[in-house]
CSV table of C-alpha atoms in Angstrom, one decimal:
chain,number,residue,atom,x,y,z
A,1,MET,CA,21.9,64.1,24.4
A,2,PRO,CA,19.9,62.6,22.4
A,3,ASN,CA,16.5,60.5,23.0
A,4,MET,CA,18.0,56.8,22.4
A,5,ALA,CA,14.6,55.1,22.7
A,6,ALA,CA,13.1,57.3,20.4
A,7,ALA,CA,15.8,57.2,18.4
A,8,ARG,CA,15.8,53.7,18.2
A,9,ARG,CA,12.3,53.4,17.5
A,10,GLY,CA,10.6,52.5,14.4
A,11,LYS,CA,14.3,51.9,12.6
A,12,ARG,CA,14.6,49.2,10.0
A,13,VAL,CA,18.1,47.5,9.3
A,14,LEU,CA,19.1,44.9,6.7
A,15,ILE,CA,20.3,41.7,7.6
A,16,VAL,CA,22.6,39.6,5.9
A,17,LEU,CA,23.0,35.8,6.3
A,18,HIS,CA,24.5,33.2,4.4
A,19,GLN,CA,23.1,30.0,6.1
A,20,ALA,CA,19.7,28.0,6.5
A,21,THR,CA,20.5,27.5,10.3
A,22,SER,CA,22.1,31.0,10.6
A,23,THR,CA,21.0,34.0,12.8
A,24,PRO,CA,21.4,37.0,13.9
A,25,GLY,CA,21.9,36.2,17.2
A,26,ARG,CA,22.2,38.3,20.5
A,27,ILE,CA,22.8,41.4,17.8
A,28,GLY,CA,19.2,39.9,16.2
A,29,HIS,CA,17.2,39.9,20.3
A,30,TRP,CA,19.2,43.0,21.3
A,31,LEU,CA,17.6,45.0,18.3
A,32,ARG,CA,14.1,43.9,18.1
A,33,GLN,CA,14.0,44.2,22.6
A,34,ARG,CA,14.7,48.0,20.7
A,35,GLY,CA,11.9,48.4,18.7
A,36,VAL,CA,13.9,47.4,15.7
A,37,GLU,CA,12.6,45.4,12.0
A,38,LEU,CA,15.1,43.4,11.4
A,39,ASP,CA,14.9,42.7,7.0
A,40,ILE,CA,16.6,39.5,7.1
A,41,ARG,CA,17.6,38.3,3.6
A,42,TYR,CA,20.3,35.1,2.4
A,43,PRO,CA,22.0,36.0,-1.4
A,44,VAL,CA,23.0,32.5,-1.0
A,45,PHE,CA,19.6,31.7,-1.7
A,46,GLY,CA,18.0,34.0,-4.3
A,47,ASP,CA,17.2,36.8,-2.0
A,48,GLU,CA,17.7,40.4,-3.8
A,49,LEU,CA,19.5,43.0,-2.1
A,50,PRO,CA,18.1,46.5,-2.0
A,51,ALA,CA,19.4,49.2,-4.7
A,52,SER,CA,18.5,51.3,-1.9
A,53,LEU,CA,19.4,51.5,1.7
A,54,GLU,CA,16.7,54.5,1.6
A,55,ALA,CA,14.0,52.3,3.8
A,56,HIS,CA,17.0,51.2,6.0
A,57,HIS,CA,18.9,52.7,8.9
A,58,GLY,CA,21.5,50.5,7.8
A,59,ALA,CA,22.4,47.0,7.0
A,60,ILE,CA,24.7,44.3,8.9
A,61,ILE,CA,26.7,41.6,7.0
A,62,PHE,CA,27.0,38.0,9.0
A,63,GLY,CA,29.6,35.7,8.8
A,64,GLY,CA,29.5,32.3,7.5
A,65,PRO,CA,31.6,29.9,6.0
A,66,GLY,CA,34.0,30.1,2.6
A,67,SER,CA,36.3,33.1,1.6
A,68,VAL,CA,36.2,36.4,-0.6
A,69,ASN,CA,38.3,35.4,-2.2
A,70,ASP,CA,36.1,32.2,-3.4
A,71,ASN,CA,34.8,32.3,-7.1
A,72,CYS,CA,31.3,32.6,-5.7
A,73,ALA,CA,28.2,35.0,-7.1
A,74,HIS,CA,26.7,35.3,-4.0
A,75,PHE,CA,29.8,36.7,-2.7
A,76,ARG,CA,30.4,38.8,-5.7
A,77,LYS,CA,27.2,40.5,-5.4
A,78,GLU,CA,27.5,41.4,-1.8
A,79,ILE,CA,31.1,42.9,-2.0
A,80,ASP,CA,29.6,44.7,-5.1
A,81,TRP,CA,26.6,45.9,-3.5
A,82,LEU,CA,28.8,47.2,-0.3
A,83,SER,CA,29.1,50.4,-3.0
A,84,VAL,CA,24.9,50.8,-1.7
A,85,PRO,CA,26.1,51.7,2.4
A,86,LEU,CA,29.0,53.2,1.9
A,87,ARG,CA,27.7,55.9,-1.0
A,88,GLU,CA,24.6,56.7,0.7
A,89,ASN,CA,26.9,57.5,4.0
A,90,LYS,CA,24.6,54.5,5.5
A,91,PRO,CA,25.5,53.0,9.1
A,92,TYR,CA,27.0,49.6,7.9
A,93,ILE,CA,28.1,46.7,10.2
A,94,GLY,CA,30.4,44.0,9.2
A,95,ILE,CA,31.0,40.4,11.2
A,96,CYS,CA,33.7,37.9,10.4
A,97,LEU,CA,33.2,37.5,6.7
A,98,GLY,CA,30.8,40.8,6.7
A,99,ALA,CA,34.1,42.6,7.6
A,100,GLN,CA,36.1,40.6,5.0
A,101,MET,CA,33.5,41.9,2.4
A,102,LEU,CA,33.7,45.4,3.7
A,103,ALA,CA,37.9,45.3,3.4
A,104,LYS,CA,38.0,43.8,0.3
A,105,HIS,CA,35.3,46.3,-2.0
A,106,LEU,CA,37.8,48.7,-0.2
A,107,GLY,CA,40.9,47.1,-2.0
A,108,ALA,CA,42.4,46.0,0.7
A,109,ARG,CA,43.8,42.0,0.8
A,110,VAL,CA,41.9,39.5,2.2
A,111,GLY,CA,43.4,35.8,2.8
A,112,PRO,CA,45.0,33.5,5.6
A,113,HIS,CA,47.9,33.6,7.9
A,114,PRO,CA,50.9,33.1,6.4
A,115,ASP,CA,51.8,30.4,8.7
A,116,GLY,CA,48.6,28.8,8.4
A,117,TYR,CA,46.8,29.8,11.9
A,118,CYS,CA,43.5,30.1,12.7
A,119,GLU,CA,41.8,31.8,15.5
A,120,VAL,CA,38.9,29.8,16.7
A,121,GLY,CA,38.1,30.4,20.8
A,122,TYR,CA,38.8,33.1,22.6
A,123,TYR,CA,41.2,35.6,22.1
A,124,PRO,CA,43.1,38.8,23.1
A,125,VAL,CA,42.2,42.3,22.0
A,126,ARG,CA,43.4,46.1,22.6
A,127,PRO,CA,42.0,49.0,21.0
A,128,THR,CA,44.4,51.6,19.3
A,129,SER,CA,44.3,55.5,20.1
A,130,LEU,CA,41.1,55.6,17.8
A,131,GLY,CA,39.0,52.7,19.2
A,132,ALA,CA,40.4,54.2,22.5
A,133,ALA,CA,39.0,57.7,21.2
A,134,LEU,CA,35.8,56.0,19.8
A,135,CYS,CA,34.8,53.5,22.9
A,136,ASP,CA,36.1,53.4,26.6
A,137,CYS,CA,34.6,49.6,27.2
A,138,TRP,CA,36.1,48.0,24.4
A,139,PRO,CA,36.3,44.4,25.7
A,140,GLU,CA,39.8,42.2,26.6
A,141,TYR,CA,39.4,39.1,25.3
A,142,VAL,CA,36.6,38.4,21.9
A,143,TYR,CA,35.3,35.3,20.1
A,144,GLN,CA,36.8,34.1,16.6
A,145,TRP,CA,36.2,31.9,14.2
A,146,HIS,CA,37.9,32.3,11.3
A,147,ARG,CA,41.0,31.6,9.0
A,148,GLU,CA,41.5,34.7,6.9
A,149,GLY,CA,42.1,38.2,7.9
A,150,PHE,CA,42.0,41.4,6.2
A,151,ASP,CA,45.1,44.3,6.1
A,152,ILE,CA,43.2,48.0,6.9
A,153,PRO,CA,42.0,49.3,3.9
A,154,ALA,CA,43.1,52.5,2.8
A,155,GLY,CA,41.5,55.6,4.3
A,156,ALA,CA,39.9,53.3,7.3
A,157,GLN,CA,40.8,53.7,10.9
A,158,LYS,CA,42.2,50.7,12.9
A,159,LEU,CA,40.3,50.7,16.1
A,160,LEU,CA,41.2,47.2,17.5
A,161,GLU,CA,44.2,45.6,17.2
A,162,GLY,CA,44.3,41.8,18.2
A,163,LEU,CA,47.1,40.2,20.2
A,164,GLY,CA,47.0,36.3,18.8
A,165,TYR,CA,47.6,35.3,15.0
A,166,PHE,CA,45.4,38.4,13.4
A,167,PRO,CA,46.4,41.8,14.3
A,168,ASN,CA,43.5,43.7,12.5
A,169,GLN,CA,40.6,43.2,14.6
A,170,ALA,CA,38.1,46.3,14.0
A,171,PHE,CA,38.2,49.2,11.5
A,172,ARG,CA,35.7,52.3,10.7
A,173,PHE,CA,35.5,53.7,7.2
A,174,GLY,CA,33.2,56.6,7.4
A,175,ALA,CA,30.1,55.1,9.0
A,176,ALA,CA,31.1,51.5,7.9
A,177,PHE,CA,32.4,49.2,10.6
A,178,GLY,CA,34.1,46.0,9.9
A,179,PHE,CA,34.9,43.6,13.1
A,180,GLN,CA,37.0,40.8,12.6
A,181,PHE,CA,35.6,38.8,16.1
A,182,HIS,CA,31.3,37.6,16.7
A,183,PRO,CA,29.6,39.9,19.3
A,184,GLU,CA,26.6,38.4,18.6
A,185,VAL,CA,27.3,34.9,19.3
A,186,THR,CA,24.7,33.0,21.9
A,187,THR,CA,25.8,30.2,24.2
A,188,ALA,CA,23.2,28.1,22.1
A,189,MET,CA,25.0,29.1,19.1
A,190,LEU,CA,28.5,28.7,20.7
A,191,HIS,CA,27.0,24.8,21.7
A,192,ARG,CA,25.7,24.2,17.8
A,193,TRP,CA,29.1,26.0,16.2
A,194,THR,CA,31.7,23.2,18.4
A,195,VAL,CA,29.1,20.3,17.8
A,196,LYS,CA,28.3,21.3,13.3
A,197,SER,CA,32.2,22.4,12.7
A,198,ALA,CA,33.6,20.9,14.9
A,199,GLU,CA,36.9,19.9,12.6
A,200,SER,CA,37.7,23.2,13.0
A,201,LEU,CA,39.1,23.0,16.6
A,202,SER,CA,42.0,20.9,15.3
A,203,TRP,CA,43.0,23.6,13.2
A,204,PRO,CA,46.5,25.1,14.1
A,205,GLY,CA,45.8,28.0,16.8
A,206,ALA,CA,42.4,27.0,17.8
A,207,ARG,CA,41.8,26.8,21.3
A,208,PRO,CA,40.5,23.5,23.0
A,209,LEU,CA,36.9,22.5,23.5
A,210,SER,CA,36.7,23.0,26.9
A,211,THR,CA,38.1,26.9,26.7
A,212,HIS,CA,35.0,27.9,24.7
A,213,PHE,CA,32.9,27.6,27.3
A,214,GLU,CA,35.4,28.6,30.2
A,215,ASP,CA,36.2,31.3,28.6
A,216,ARG,CA,32.8,32.3,27.9
A,217,LEU,CA,31.9,32.8,31.4
A,218,VAL,CA,34.8,34.9,32.0
A,219,HIS,CA,34.9,36.9,29.0
A,220,ASP,CA,31.3,37.5,27.8
A,221,PRO,CA,30.0,40.1,30.3
A,222,ALA,CA,32.1,42.6,28.9
A,223,VAL,CA,31.6,41.4,25.2
A,224,SER,CA,27.7,42.1,25.7
A,225,CYS,CA,28.5,45.6,27.5
A,226,TRP,CA,30.1,46.7,24.8
A,227,LEU,CA,28.0,45.8,22.2
A,228,ASP,CA,25.3,47.1,24.2
A,229,ARG,CA,26.8,50.4,24.0
A,230,PHE,CA,27.8,50.1,20.8
A,231,LEU,CA,24.9,49.1,19.4
A,232,ASP,CA,23.3,52.3,21.1
A,233,PHE,CA,25.6,54.4,19.4
A,234,TRP,CA,25.3,52.6,15.9
A,235,LEU,CA,21.5,53.2,15.7
A,236,THR,CA,22.1,57.2,16.8
A,237,LEU,CA,24.7,57.0,14.0
A,238,GLN,CA,24.6,60.5,11.8
A,239,PRO,CA,26.3,59.4,8.2
A,240,GLY,CA,29.3,61.3,7.4
A,241,ARG,CA,30.0,62.6,10.8
A,242,GLN,CA,33.8,61.4,12.3
A,243,ASP,CA,33.5,63.2,15.1
A,244,GLN,CA,30.8,60.9,17.3
A,245,VAL,CA,32.4,58.5,19.8
A,246,ALA,CA,30.2,55.2,21.5
A,247,ALA,CA,31.1,55.7,25.0
């Protein structure tokens, strides 16, 4: 059994954000509490991404506005940059947009729902057999904020399927993980998103405003429990090994 505290201590993780007001949320709080240094960069404002992750345990790219299909210079650079963690077998997490970037880099389709639906709010999910083998405590509902989804890339393992409008919710490709949902969201972030982006609540398929807060009281404890265990696992991940589990 590895010493989890020793394995986390002194690690450095690259954090990529896409808006001036963005934060790594609960993931950032959790990592800092465990002695992990956060190297936060904003490519949208001109920050460069490292040519190697030799000085980092891994990287996390968070969500943000826009689409990986936009003709956007910094999105193209981020998508291309994913060759670095993949080539070096460094642990990676992509959240929402970051997961779509990983899927795009690996050649999978990213695009809108064929009938125009979105997922904004809490939606049900369930693990695949591979997901259940990786972790035995997946939440039953997760918080979403997206209009596009991804296909599972060739060679990747589908971990979590959605029972809402988007069937693909999580996948693994070596030491890289893509999550369509937002486990990092804090209550303060939920308030900010539902005010700043209130127009999103009128998109087809979006959950009513009141349910965002009501559902958080019911479902967030399970999300928090899963996230703690998953990040413990991710910080002790040995690149290239497919047999490691988070449970």
